[in-house]
Short mmCIF file of C-alpha atoms and ligand atoms in Angstrom, two decimals:
data_model
loop_
_atom_site.label_atom_id
_atom_site.label_comp_id
_atom_site.label_asym_id
_atom_site.label_seq_id
_atom_site.Cartn_x
_atom_site.Cartn_y
_atom_site.Cartn_z
CA MET A 198 121.18 88.55 94.93
CA TYR A 199 119.44 86.41 93.15
CA ASP A 200 121.12 83.25 91.71
CA ASP A 201 118.13 81.50 89.98
CA LEU A 202 114.91 83.03 87.36
CA PHE A 203 111.58 81.94 88.45
CA ILE A 204 110.61 79.70 85.35
CA GLY A 205 107.33 79.04 84.94
CA GLY A 206 106.60 79.44 88.83
CA ARG A 207 109.91 77.09 89.98
CA TRP A 208 113.23 78.32 90.60
CA ARG A 209 115.74 77.30 87.77
CA LYS A 210 119.00 77.81 86.67
CA PRO A 211 119.40 80.29 83.97
CA ALA A 212 120.91 79.21 80.57
CA THR A 213 123.59 81.93 80.26
CA SER A 214 125.79 83.47 83.07
CA GLU A 215 125.25 87.20 81.81
CA ARG A 216 123.94 89.13 85.04
CA ILE A 217 122.46 92.31 85.97
CA SER A 218 123.71 94.78 88.54
CA VAL A 219 121.59 96.99 89.74
CA ILE A 220 123.57 100.16 90.73
CA SER A 221 122.29 103.36 93.04
CA PRO A 222 121.18 106.73 91.18
CA HIS A 223 122.12 107.84 94.68
CA THR A 224 124.89 106.92 95.73
CA GLU A 225 126.09 105.45 92.03
CA GLU A 226 127.41 102.39 93.90
CA PRO A 227 125.90 97.88 92.86
CA ILE A 228 123.03 97.65 95.23
CA GLY A 229 122.16 93.83 94.20
CA GLU A 230 122.52 91.38 91.07
CA VAL A 231 120.20 89.18 89.75
CA PRO A 232 120.28 86.90 86.49
CA HIS A 233 120.10 88.37 83.17
CA ALA A 234 116.90 86.35 81.08
CA SER A 235 118.30 84.90 77.75
CA PRO A 236 116.91 84.08 74.90
CA ALA A 237 116.92 80.22 75.43
CA ASP A 238 115.19 80.64 79.47
CA VAL A 239 112.20 82.57 77.47
CA ASP A 240 111.31 80.19 75.43
CA ARG A 241 111.24 77.63 78.68
CA ALA A 242 109.27 80.34 80.45
CA VAL A 243 106.83 80.45 77.28
CA GLN A 244 106.55 76.87 77.26
CA ALA A 245 105.56 76.23 80.89
CA ALA A 246 103.09 79.28 80.46
CA ARG A 247 101.61 77.31 77.29
CA ALA A 248 101.46 73.54 78.55
CA ALA A 249 99.52 75.62 81.75
CA PHE A 250 97.35 77.34 79.70
CA ASP A 251 96.80 74.42 76.85
CA GLU A 252 96.37 71.75 79.42
CA GLY A 253 96.98 72.64 83.34
CA PRO A 254 94.67 72.93 85.55
CA TRP A 255 95.34 77.29 86.09
CA PRO A 256 92.82 77.92 82.73
CA ARG A 257 89.71 75.68 84.44
CA LEU A 258 89.57 76.72 87.71
CA ASP A 259 86.43 77.94 89.13
CA VAL A 260 86.99 81.92 89.50
CA ASP A 261 86.58 81.58 92.85
CA GLU A 262 89.61 79.49 93.22
CA ARG A 263 91.66 81.99 91.00
CA ILE A 264 90.83 84.79 93.26
CA ALA A 265 91.60 82.93 96.85
CA ALA A 266 95.06 82.29 94.62
CA VAL A 267 95.29 86.67 94.03
CA GLU A 268 93.75 86.77 97.79
CA ARG A 269 96.38 85.39 98.91
CA LEU A 270 99.35 87.23 97.17
CA ALA A 271 97.55 90.59 98.01
CA ALA A 272 97.54 89.34 101.77
CA LEU A 273 101.34 88.80 101.71
CA TYR A 274 102.37 91.77 99.66
CA ALA A 275 100.41 93.81 102.26
CA GLU A 276 102.63 93.26 104.94
CA HIS A 277 106.02 94.20 102.85
CA THR A 278 104.86 97.58 101.22
CA ASP A 279 106.87 99.72 103.21
CA GLU A 280 110.10 97.64 102.55
CA MET A 281 108.88 97.60 98.93
CA ALA A 282 108.51 100.98 98.77
CA ASP A 283 112.28 101.14 100.00
CA LEU A 284 113.79 98.35 97.12
CA ILE A 285 111.67 100.59 94.49
CA THR A 286 113.65 103.64 96.00
CA ALA A 287 116.93 102.31 96.26
CA GLU A 288 116.89 100.45 92.71
CA MET A 289 115.01 104.00 90.45
CA GLY A 290 115.18 107.04 93.23
CA SER A 291 111.85 107.46 93.27
CA PRO A 292 111.14 109.82 96.54
CA ARG A 293 110.10 107.71 100.13
CA SER A 294 107.17 109.61 99.74
CA PHE A 295 106.22 108.86 96.24
CA SER A 296 107.51 105.68 96.37
CA ARG A 297 105.06 104.37 99.31
CA MET A 298 102.03 105.51 97.81
CA GLY A 299 102.49 105.48 94.11
CA GLN A 300 104.40 102.03 93.91
CA ALA A 301 103.65 99.38 96.39
CA THR A 302 100.42 100.87 97.65
CA GLY A 303 98.93 101.38 94.94
CA ALA A 304 100.36 97.98 93.30
CA VAL A 305 98.09 96.30 96.79
CA ALA A 306 94.79 98.40 95.62
CA GLN A 307 95.21 97.13 92.67
CA MET A 308 94.86 93.37 93.11
CA TYR A 309 92.11 94.23 95.77
CA LEU A 310 89.95 96.29 92.55
CA ASN A 311 90.86 93.40 90.41
CA ILE A 312 89.46 91.04 93.18
CA ASP A 313 86.46 92.81 93.11
CA LEU A 314 86.11 93.30 89.58
CA ALA A 315 86.16 89.79 88.66
CA ARG A 316 83.30 88.83 91.31
CA ASP A 317 81.10 90.68 89.61
CA PHE A 318 82.35 90.11 86.04
CA PRO A 319 80.22 88.53 83.12
CA TRP A 320 82.85 85.39 82.63
CA VAL A 321 78.88 84.01 81.06
CA GLU A 322 75.96 85.88 79.77
CA ARG A 323 73.30 84.85 78.34
CA ARG A 324 71.34 86.65 75.49
CA LEU A 325 68.41 85.73 73.27
CA GLY A 326 69.79 85.93 69.96
CA LEU A 327 68.15 85.62 65.70
CA PHE A 328 68.90 82.30 66.30
CA GLY A 329 67.63 82.16 69.98
CA ASP A 330 69.92 80.86 72.82
CA ALA A 331 73.02 82.04 73.04
CA HIS A 332 76.21 82.23 75.87
CA ILE A 333 78.80 84.92 75.12
CA ARG A 334 81.39 83.44 77.17
CA ARG A 335 84.58 85.80 78.83
CA ALA A 336 87.22 83.28 77.41
CA PRO A 337 90.96 83.67 78.75
CA VAL A 338 93.15 85.14 75.90
CA GLY A 339 95.58 82.40 76.98
CA VAL A 340 99.42 83.23 77.10
CA VAL A 341 100.32 87.25 78.22
CA ALA A 342 103.87 88.44 77.76
CA ALA A 343 104.48 91.29 80.39
CA ILE A 344 106.52 93.77 79.54
CA VAL A 345 107.41 96.82 81.32
CA PRO A 346 109.33 100.04 82.56
CA TRP A 347 111.42 101.39 85.64
CA ASN A 348 109.86 104.06 86.52
CA VAL A 349 106.67 102.65 88.75
CA PRO A 350 107.65 99.05 88.21
CA GLN A 351 105.28 96.85 90.77
CA PHE A 352 102.25 99.60 89.62
CA LEU A 353 102.77 99.12 85.95
CA ILE A 354 103.18 94.71 86.67
CA MET A 355 99.65 94.86 88.72
CA PRO A 356 97.33 95.77 85.56
CA LYS A 357 98.85 93.02 84.19
CA LEU A 358 99.93 90.35 86.41
CA ILE A 359 96.46 90.45 88.09
CA PRO A 360 93.30 90.38 85.56
CA ALA A 361 95.66 88.28 83.34
CA LEU A 362 95.68 85.70 86.40
CA LEU A 363 92.46 86.13 86.76
CA ALA A 364 90.71 85.45 83.97
CA GLY A 365 92.71 82.46 83.86
CA CYS A 366 95.38 83.07 81.65
CA THR A 367 99.46 82.39 82.54
CA VAL A 368 101.83 84.83 82.22
CA VAL A 369 105.56 85.58 81.09
CA VAL A 370 106.24 89.56 83.28
CA LYS A 371 109.41 90.66 81.61
CA PRO A 372 110.58 94.02 84.65
CA ALA A 373 113.07 96.31 83.31
CA PRO A 374 116.60 96.14 83.51
CA GLU A 375 117.18 99.33 86.25
CA THR A 376 114.42 97.71 88.37
CA PRO A 377 114.58 93.89 88.25
CA ILE A 378 114.67 92.91 91.84
CA ASP A 379 111.59 94.09 92.86
CA ALA A 380 110.12 91.83 90.56
CA MET A 381 112.28 88.80 91.34
CA TRP A 382 110.72 89.75 95.03
CA LEU A 383 107.77 89.49 93.91
CA ALA A 384 108.77 86.06 92.66
CA GLU A 385 109.37 84.92 96.15
CA MET A 386 106.24 86.10 96.95
CA LEU A 387 104.37 84.09 93.91
CA ASP A 388 106.43 81.08 94.79
CA GLU A 389 105.65 80.87 98.26
CA ILE A 390 101.19 81.89 98.06
CA GLY A 391 101.78 78.28 95.44
CA LEU A 392 100.51 78.43 92.46
CA PRO A 393 100.17 75.56 89.81
CA GLU A 394 103.51 75.26 87.75
CA GLY A 395 104.19 77.12 84.77
CA VAL A 396 101.68 80.30 85.33
CA VAL A 397 104.35 82.55 85.88
CA SER A 398 107.38 83.73 85.24
CA ILE A 399 109.55 86.74 86.09
CA LEU A 400 112.76 87.28 83.53
CA PRO A 401 115.11 90.50 84.26
CA GLY A 402 116.62 91.23 80.60
CA GLY A 403 116.67 94.51 78.55
CA ARG A 404 115.53 94.47 75.16
CA GLU A 405 116.65 90.87 73.13
CA THR A 406 114.83 89.57 75.87
CA GLY A 407 112.16 91.49 75.43
CA GLU A 408 111.80 91.18 72.03
CA ALA A 409 113.02 87.47 72.06
CA LEU A 410 108.86 87.49 74.08
CA VAL A 411 107.11 89.11 71.75
CA ARG A 412 108.40 87.31 69.26
CA HIS A 413 108.04 84.11 70.77
CA PRO A 414 105.32 81.85 68.98
CA GLY A 415 103.34 80.28 71.90
CA VAL A 416 102.39 84.05 73.28
CA ASP A 417 98.88 85.05 72.42
CA LYS A 418 98.76 88.63 74.12
CA VAL A 419 101.73 91.03 74.29
CA ALA A 420 100.73 93.73 76.76
CA PHE A 421 103.17 96.52 77.37
CA THR A 422 104.00 99.99 79.08
CA GLY A 423 107.05 101.88 77.61
CA SER A 424 108.40 104.28 75.15
CA SER A 425 106.24 104.89 71.83
CA ALA A 426 109.16 104.00 69.96
CA THR A 427 109.28 100.18 71.39
CA GLY A 428 105.52 100.59 71.19
CA GLN A 429 105.69 101.11 67.95
CA ARG A 430 107.99 98.00 67.44
CA ILE A 431 106.43 95.75 69.47
CA ALA A 432 102.79 96.70 67.90
CA ALA A 433 104.75 96.13 63.61
CA ILE A 434 106.03 92.41 65.61
CA CYS A 435 102.42 91.72 67.12
CA GLY A 436 100.61 93.13 63.77
CA GLU A 437 103.22 90.28 62.05
CA GLN A 438 101.73 87.90 63.59
CA LEU A 439 98.33 88.83 64.83
CA LYS A 440 98.78 89.15 68.16
CA ARG A 441 96.56 90.42 70.26
CA VAL A 442 98.36 93.68 71.72
CA SER A 443 97.80 96.74 74.53
CA LEU A 444 100.29 99.60 74.76
CA GLU A 445 100.75 102.03 77.52
CA LEU A 446 102.79 104.12 75.68
CA GLY A 447 104.27 108.30 76.29
CA GLY A 448 103.18 111.51 77.02
CA LYS A 449 103.68 114.93 76.82
CA SER A 450 100.18 116.32 78.81
CA ALA A 451 99.24 120.22 78.40
CA ALA A 452 98.16 122.13 82.12
CA ILE A 453 96.24 124.73 80.59
CA ILE A 454 94.99 127.45 83.05
CA LEU A 455 92.31 129.70 82.76
CA ASP A 456 92.49 133.11 83.55
CA ASP A 457 90.06 132.19 86.39
CA ALA A 458 92.11 130.00 88.10
CA ASP A 459 93.46 130.24 91.33
CA ILE A 460 97.05 130.64 90.44
CA ASP A 461 98.48 129.24 94.34
CA HIS A 462 95.87 126.47 94.05
CA THR A 463 97.27 125.26 90.48
CA VAL A 464 100.97 125.50 91.41
CA GLU A 465 100.79 123.89 94.11
CA GLN A 466 98.61 120.69 92.95
CA LEU A 467 101.48 120.76 89.93
CA ARG A 468 104.26 120.38 92.73
CA THR A 469 102.80 116.73 92.35
CA ALA A 470 100.86 116.79 88.74
CA SER A 471 104.48 117.68 86.80
CA LEU A 472 107.04 116.40 89.09
CA MET A 473 105.97 113.50 90.90
CA ASN A 474 108.52 110.76 90.48
CA ASN A 475 111.43 113.51 89.75
CA GLY A 476 109.24 114.38 86.51
CA GLN A 477 109.59 110.57 85.82
CA ALA A 478 105.98 109.72 84.58
CA CYS A 479 104.76 109.59 81.09
CA VAL A 480 101.17 111.26 83.09
CA ALA A 481 103.17 114.65 84.03
CA GLN A 482 101.73 117.58 83.07
CA THR A 483 105.05 119.66 81.93
CA ARG A 484 103.18 122.24 79.26
CA ILE A 485 102.24 125.00 80.91
CA LEU A 486 99.68 126.81 78.83
CA VAL A 487 98.68 130.20 80.23
CA SER A 488 97.92 133.71 79.34
CA PRO A 489 99.55 136.94 78.84
CA ARG A 490 97.40 137.91 81.44
CA ARG A 491 98.42 135.33 84.12
CA HIS A 492 101.47 135.02 82.19
CA ASP A 493 104.03 136.50 85.34
CA ASP A 494 101.84 135.45 88.17
CA VAL A 495 102.17 131.40 86.68
CA VAL A 496 106.20 131.94 86.11
CA ASP A 497 106.81 133.43 89.34
CA GLY A 498 104.97 130.74 91.58
CA LEU A 499 106.30 127.97 89.28
CA ALA A 500 109.39 129.72 89.65
CA THR A 501 109.40 130.12 93.92
CA MET A 502 107.45 126.56 93.57
CA MET A 503 110.13 124.59 91.90
CA SER A 504 113.77 126.42 93.99
CA GLY A 505 112.21 125.95 96.78
CA LEU A 506 111.91 121.89 96.13
CA ASN A 507 114.14 119.43 97.71
CA VAL A 508 116.34 117.61 95.83
CA GLY A 509 118.51 114.98 97.87
CA ASP A 510 118.77 111.66 98.67
CA PRO A 511 115.46 110.14 98.03
CA ALA A 512 115.23 107.58 101.32
CA ASP A 513 114.87 110.44 102.66
CA GLU A 514 110.95 111.18 104.27
CA THR A 515 111.48 114.88 103.61
CA THR A 516 113.17 114.85 99.72
CA ASP A 517 110.73 116.26 96.92
CA ILE A 518 113.15 115.33 93.96
CA GLY A 519 115.62 112.78 93.53
CA PRO A 520 117.97 111.54 91.40
CA LEU A 521 117.10 110.26 87.89
CA VAL A 522 116.90 106.41 87.24
CA SER A 523 120.52 106.01 85.47
CA GLN A 524 123.25 108.21 83.58
CA ARG A 525 122.26 107.87 80.73
CA GLN A 526 118.83 109.11 81.29
CA GLN A 527 119.92 112.30 83.43
CA GLN A 528 122.11 112.78 80.09
CA ARG A 529 118.93 112.59 77.86
CA VAL A 530 117.72 115.40 79.85
CA LEU A 531 120.73 117.57 80.65
CA GLY A 532 120.54 117.26 77.11
CA TYR A 533 117.05 118.62 76.30
CA ILE A 534 118.07 120.99 78.89
CA ARG A 535 120.48 122.45 76.48
CA SER A 536 118.09 122.00 73.12
CA GLY A 537 115.44 124.25 74.54
CA VAL A 538 118.50 127.11 75.39
CA GLU A 539 119.77 126.20 72.05
CA GLU A 540 116.31 126.74 70.28
CA GLY A 541 115.60 129.91 72.29
CA ALA A 542 113.77 129.32 75.34
CA ARG A 543 115.01 130.82 78.72
CA ILE A 544 115.65 129.09 81.74
CA VAL A 545 113.70 130.70 84.89
CA VAL A 546 115.08 128.53 87.13
CA GLY A 547 117.36 124.89 87.32
CA GLY A 548 119.90 124.64 84.75
CA THR A 549 122.51 121.95 83.47
CA ASP A 550 125.10 122.64 86.60
CA SER A 551 124.69 119.21 88.47
CA PRO A 552 122.93 119.77 92.04
CA ARG A 553 125.22 117.53 93.98
CA ASP A 554 128.72 115.64 93.99
CA ARG A 555 127.41 112.24 93.80
CA GLY A 556 124.39 110.22 91.86
CA TRP A 557 122.84 111.14 88.50
CA TYR A 558 120.50 114.15 89.32
CA VAL A 559 119.45 117.26 87.57
CA ARG A 560 118.11 120.53 88.76
CA PRO A 561 114.53 120.98 88.97
CA THR A 562 113.82 123.25 85.50
CA LEU A 563 111.36 125.75 84.73
CA PHE A 564 111.52 127.55 80.90
CA ALA A 565 109.51 130.15 79.74
CA ASP A 566 109.45 131.94 76.78
CA ALA A 567 109.15 129.05 74.79
CA THR A 568 106.76 127.89 71.37
CA ASN A 569 105.49 124.85 71.26
CA LYS A 570 107.10 124.39 68.49
CA MET A 571 110.44 123.20 70.21
CA THR A 572 111.65 120.22 71.31
CA ILE A 573 111.30 120.50 74.47
CA ALA A 574 107.83 120.87 74.27
CA ARG A 575 107.16 117.92 71.32
CA GLU A 576 109.00 115.39 72.81
CA GLU A 577 108.60 113.44 76.33
CA ILE A 578 111.94 114.78 78.58
CA PHE A 579 110.90 112.10 81.85
CA GLY A 580 112.63 114.36 83.92
CA PRO A 581 111.82 117.44 85.83
CA VAL A 582 111.95 119.98 83.89
CA LEU A 583 108.59 122.05 82.51
CA THR A 584 108.18 124.54 80.09
CA VAL A 585 105.98 127.19 80.14
CA LEU A 586 103.47 127.68 77.12
CA THR A 587 101.42 131.25 75.93
CA TYR A 588 97.62 130.73 74.36
CA HIS A 589 95.92 134.07 73.17
CA ASP A 590 92.39 132.86 73.74
CA GLU A 591 91.41 130.16 74.99
CA ASP A 592 90.89 128.37 71.86
CA ASP A 593 94.05 128.47 70.65
CA ALA A 594 94.58 126.61 73.87
CA VAL A 595 93.05 124.47 73.22
CA ARG A 596 94.61 124.09 69.94
CA ILE A 597 98.24 124.55 71.33
CA ALA A 598 97.16 121.02 73.92
CA ASN A 599 95.94 118.69 70.31
CA ASP A 600 99.06 119.75 68.82
CA SER A 601 100.59 116.83 70.11
CA ASP A 602 101.86 113.62 69.00
CA TYR A 603 100.81 112.11 72.01
CA GLY A 604 97.53 112.02 74.03
CA LEU A 605 97.88 110.32 77.46
CA ALA A 606 96.26 113.42 80.04
CA GLY A 607 95.89 116.28 80.58
CA SER A 608 94.31 119.11 82.98
CA VAL A 609 92.79 122.50 82.89
CA TRP A 610 92.79 125.74 85.66
CA THR A 611 89.73 127.41 86.44
CA ALA A 612 87.29 128.46 88.81
CA ASP A 613 84.08 127.43 86.66
CA THR A 614 83.83 123.35 86.84
CA ALA A 615 81.31 123.05 84.25
CA HIS A 616 83.29 125.12 81.68
CA GLY A 617 86.37 122.79 82.43
CA LEU A 618 84.67 119.82 81.19
CA GLN A 619 83.67 121.20 78.27
CA ILE A 620 87.35 122.36 77.40
CA ALA A 621 88.02 118.74 78.82
CA ALA A 622 85.68 117.10 75.75
CA ARG A 623 87.79 119.27 73.31
CA ILE A 624 91.43 117.99 74.09
CA ARG A 625 92.24 114.72 72.37
CA THR A 626 93.39 112.29 75.63
CA GLY A 627 92.63 109.31 77.75
CA THR A 628 92.87 111.01 81.34
CA TYR A 629 91.73 114.17 81.50
CA GLY A 630 91.49 116.86 85.25
CA VAL A 631 90.15 119.66 86.13
CA ASN A 632 92.14 121.23 89.10
CA MET A 633 93.47 118.19 89.90
CA TYR A 634 95.31 115.29 88.03
CA THR A 635 95.48 111.93 89.56
CA LEU A 636 95.10 108.43 88.51
CA ASP A 637 92.34 106.72 89.23
CA THR A 638 92.78 102.99 89.22
CA THR A 639 89.06 101.87 88.87
CA MET A 640 88.87 103.97 85.82
CA PRO A 641 89.92 103.18 82.51
CA PHE A 642 93.31 104.83 81.97
CA GLY A 643 95.09 104.81 78.52
CA GLY A 644 96.14 106.80 75.26
CA PHE A 645 94.73 108.43 72.25
CA LYS A 646 97.41 108.79 69.58
CA LYS A 647 101.14 107.58 69.93
CA SER A 648 99.92 107.16 73.79
CA GLY A 649 99.13 103.96 72.87
CA ILE A 650 95.98 101.26 72.55
CA GLY A 651 93.97 100.19 74.25
CA ARG A 652 92.91 100.94 78.30
CA GLU A 653 94.21 99.36 81.82
CA PHE A 654 92.56 99.68 85.74
CA GLY A 655 88.96 99.26 86.07
CA VAL A 656 86.74 96.63 83.92
CA GLU A 657 88.11 98.03 80.94
CA GLY A 658 91.68 97.03 82.28
CA LEU A 659 90.23 93.22 82.84
CA SER A 660 88.23 92.88 79.52
CA GLU A 661 91.84 93.32 77.75
CA TYR A 662 92.89 89.23 79.38
CA VAL A 663 89.40 87.67 77.79
CA GLU A 664 88.34 86.93 73.81
CA LEU A 665 84.79 86.55 73.46
CA GLN A 666 83.32 83.55 73.17
CA THR A 667 79.38 83.68 71.43
CA THR A 668 77.99 79.70 71.45
CA ILE A 669 74.23 79.60 70.15
CA CYS A 670 72.24 76.82 71.12
CA ALA A 671 69.10 75.31 68.97
CA GLU A 672 67.75 74.41 71.57
CA PRO A 673 67.19 76.34 75.35
CA LEU A 674 68.98 75.57 78.19
CA SER A 675 66.21 74.60 80.43
P1 LIG B 1872 111.27 101.47 77.16
O1 LIG B 1872 110.12 101.16 75.87
O2 LIG B 1872 112.99 101.88 76.42
O3 LIG B 1872 111.57 100.08 77.72
C1 LIG B 1872 110.04 99.70 78.51
C2 LIG B 1872 110.41 98.10 78.59
O4 LIG B 1872 110.61 97.84 77.17
C3 LIG B 1872 111.68 97.82 79.24
O5 LIG B 1872 111.10 96.80 79.77
C4 LIG B 1872 112.89 97.23 77.83
O6 LIG B 1872 113.57 96.19 78.29
C5 LIG B 1872 111.72 96.47 76.88
N1 LIG B 1872 112.33 97.04 76.00
C6 LIG B 1872 112.67 97.76 74.67
N2 LIG B 1872 112.96 97.79 73.56
C7 LIG B 1872 112.42 96.29 73.25
C8 LIG B 1872 112.16 95.28 72.48
N3 LIG B 1872 112.16 95.89 71.25
N4 LIG B 1872 110.90 94.68 72.30
C9 LIG B 1872 110.11 94.09 73.80
N5 LIG B 1872 110.97 94.92 75.01
C10 LIG B 1872 111.89 96.31 74.75
O7 LIG B 1872 110.71 102.79 77.72
P2 LIG B 1872 111.48 103.53 78.95
O8 LIG B 1872 112.23 104.44 79.02
O9 LIG B 1872 112.36 101.84 80.15
O10 LIG B 1872 110.60 103.71 80.16
C11 LIG B 1872 110.15 104.87 79.87
C12 LIG B 1872 108.64 105.41 78.94
O11 LIG B 1872 107.74 104.19 79.21
C13 LIG B 1872 108.13 106.49 79.09
O12 LIG B 1872 107.76 107.20 77.30
C14 LIG B 1872 106.31 106.81 79.70
O13 LIG B 1872 106.12 107.78 79.36
C15 LIG B 1872 106.54 105.29 79.74
N6 LIG B 1872 105.39 105.06 80.21
C16 LIG B 1872 104.20 104.86 80.22
C17 LIG B 1872 102.94 104.34 80.85
C18 LIG B 1872 101.41 104.80 80.70
O14 LIG B 1872 100.71 103.46 81.29
N7 LIG B 1872 101.30 105.38 79.56
C19 LIG B 1872 103.00 104.57 82.42
C20 LIG B 1872 104.60 104.56 82.32
C21 LIG B 1872 105.92 104.94 81.79
#
């Protein structure tokens, strides 16, 4: 239970009495409450961030001092990863096994990776230009608004907050209303490590809070992860104001299973690659492409794997699939399953009946006899629902994989890795896997097409928080 908001690095009374109640997706009972940040709170936070950036010490510190602050945060956070994983599981239903690695531990790992990057980053570079000595400085981009969704909340705050802080930016974080408590706990840790006033604010709230932040004239850059629809709206506002913006958006990724693939291995890998986090993953491999020759083997393998998944309490270590984040999300996913049936696809396993008496559960559902024109193949479902599509030959497989508004991830499954790499080069997507799909936080990650603009992770992720400034000197520096 929190009464105050973390505004400008200090706990302050919110401007209104509005609150967010977080409901457990497993029990449907309230598990905690936080204040709901209003546009007035956004204004206070941005003004504090603006003052801290324009006049405060943070952007002017030596980078080693900022690294030391992030090291303090990482060390403190690392002591609490298990509790953080438990909290995220309680808030949004991510299975405990996924929460530990994919949510909390992944958040700490990103801090240390960014610290290493910041040590070697060319903050100031000297080059010989047309007129002599030139200095390229990578200056902090300014006041950053970081807006994140609920599906991997801490894992998505980190690739914005940490590189921004290391670059010398000040940051206002807006977590999703479904997962505000983990963000408030992060605020407690930031308070404990002690940053200069104004450097970080954390403002839980919904669309109105987020949009007030995006529109605020004191914000220099918006870093957003969420749906493509919201991303388009944010990009339009940033376009009007010529604000820097990076967007990590939705996906509808295709796994191409070639005839020479090891089907058992492929199915076992797709258990995670397609269904991690209860299918609530932007990179989920949800369109499974197979030729008629291997079709039945793949459908049978997936059906056996999916009907054997343990659906239940996400806090239980043996659970594979927990509840979806909210009743709204559950109803949305059930609507997609109904649309698949209405448009003529066949349910192999799963369906719309509830697997449990309580909680926002959806049965893991596999569709066959589908086409790439169907809604279930075009739209991001964000639940444990997979669709098998048939291709005639390899060119057709590549065409179907690319026939999507999205371009976030994808994979190919084959006995020939070199050939897999050739397929990868033909797919318009930001990350790709050959006989695996996983996200590597040391490498650039982001989307082609409507999956986004810009990259997170790796040195490219840090570069999103700097502006290049060129200074040409009439005389060389001695
Ligand atoms: P969403 O777009 O509804 O919300 C995301 C965040 O934006 C939330 O904090 C929300 O409160 C805020 N928001 C909503 N409307 C806003 C507005 N007009 N202005 C400013 N902020 C606003 O997305 P969601 O349903 O919470 O999250 C799921 C989506 O996120 C999926 O599409 C998924 O693919 C995507 N996602 C992408 C990545 C990636 O890295 N590409 C990672 C995870 C999730």
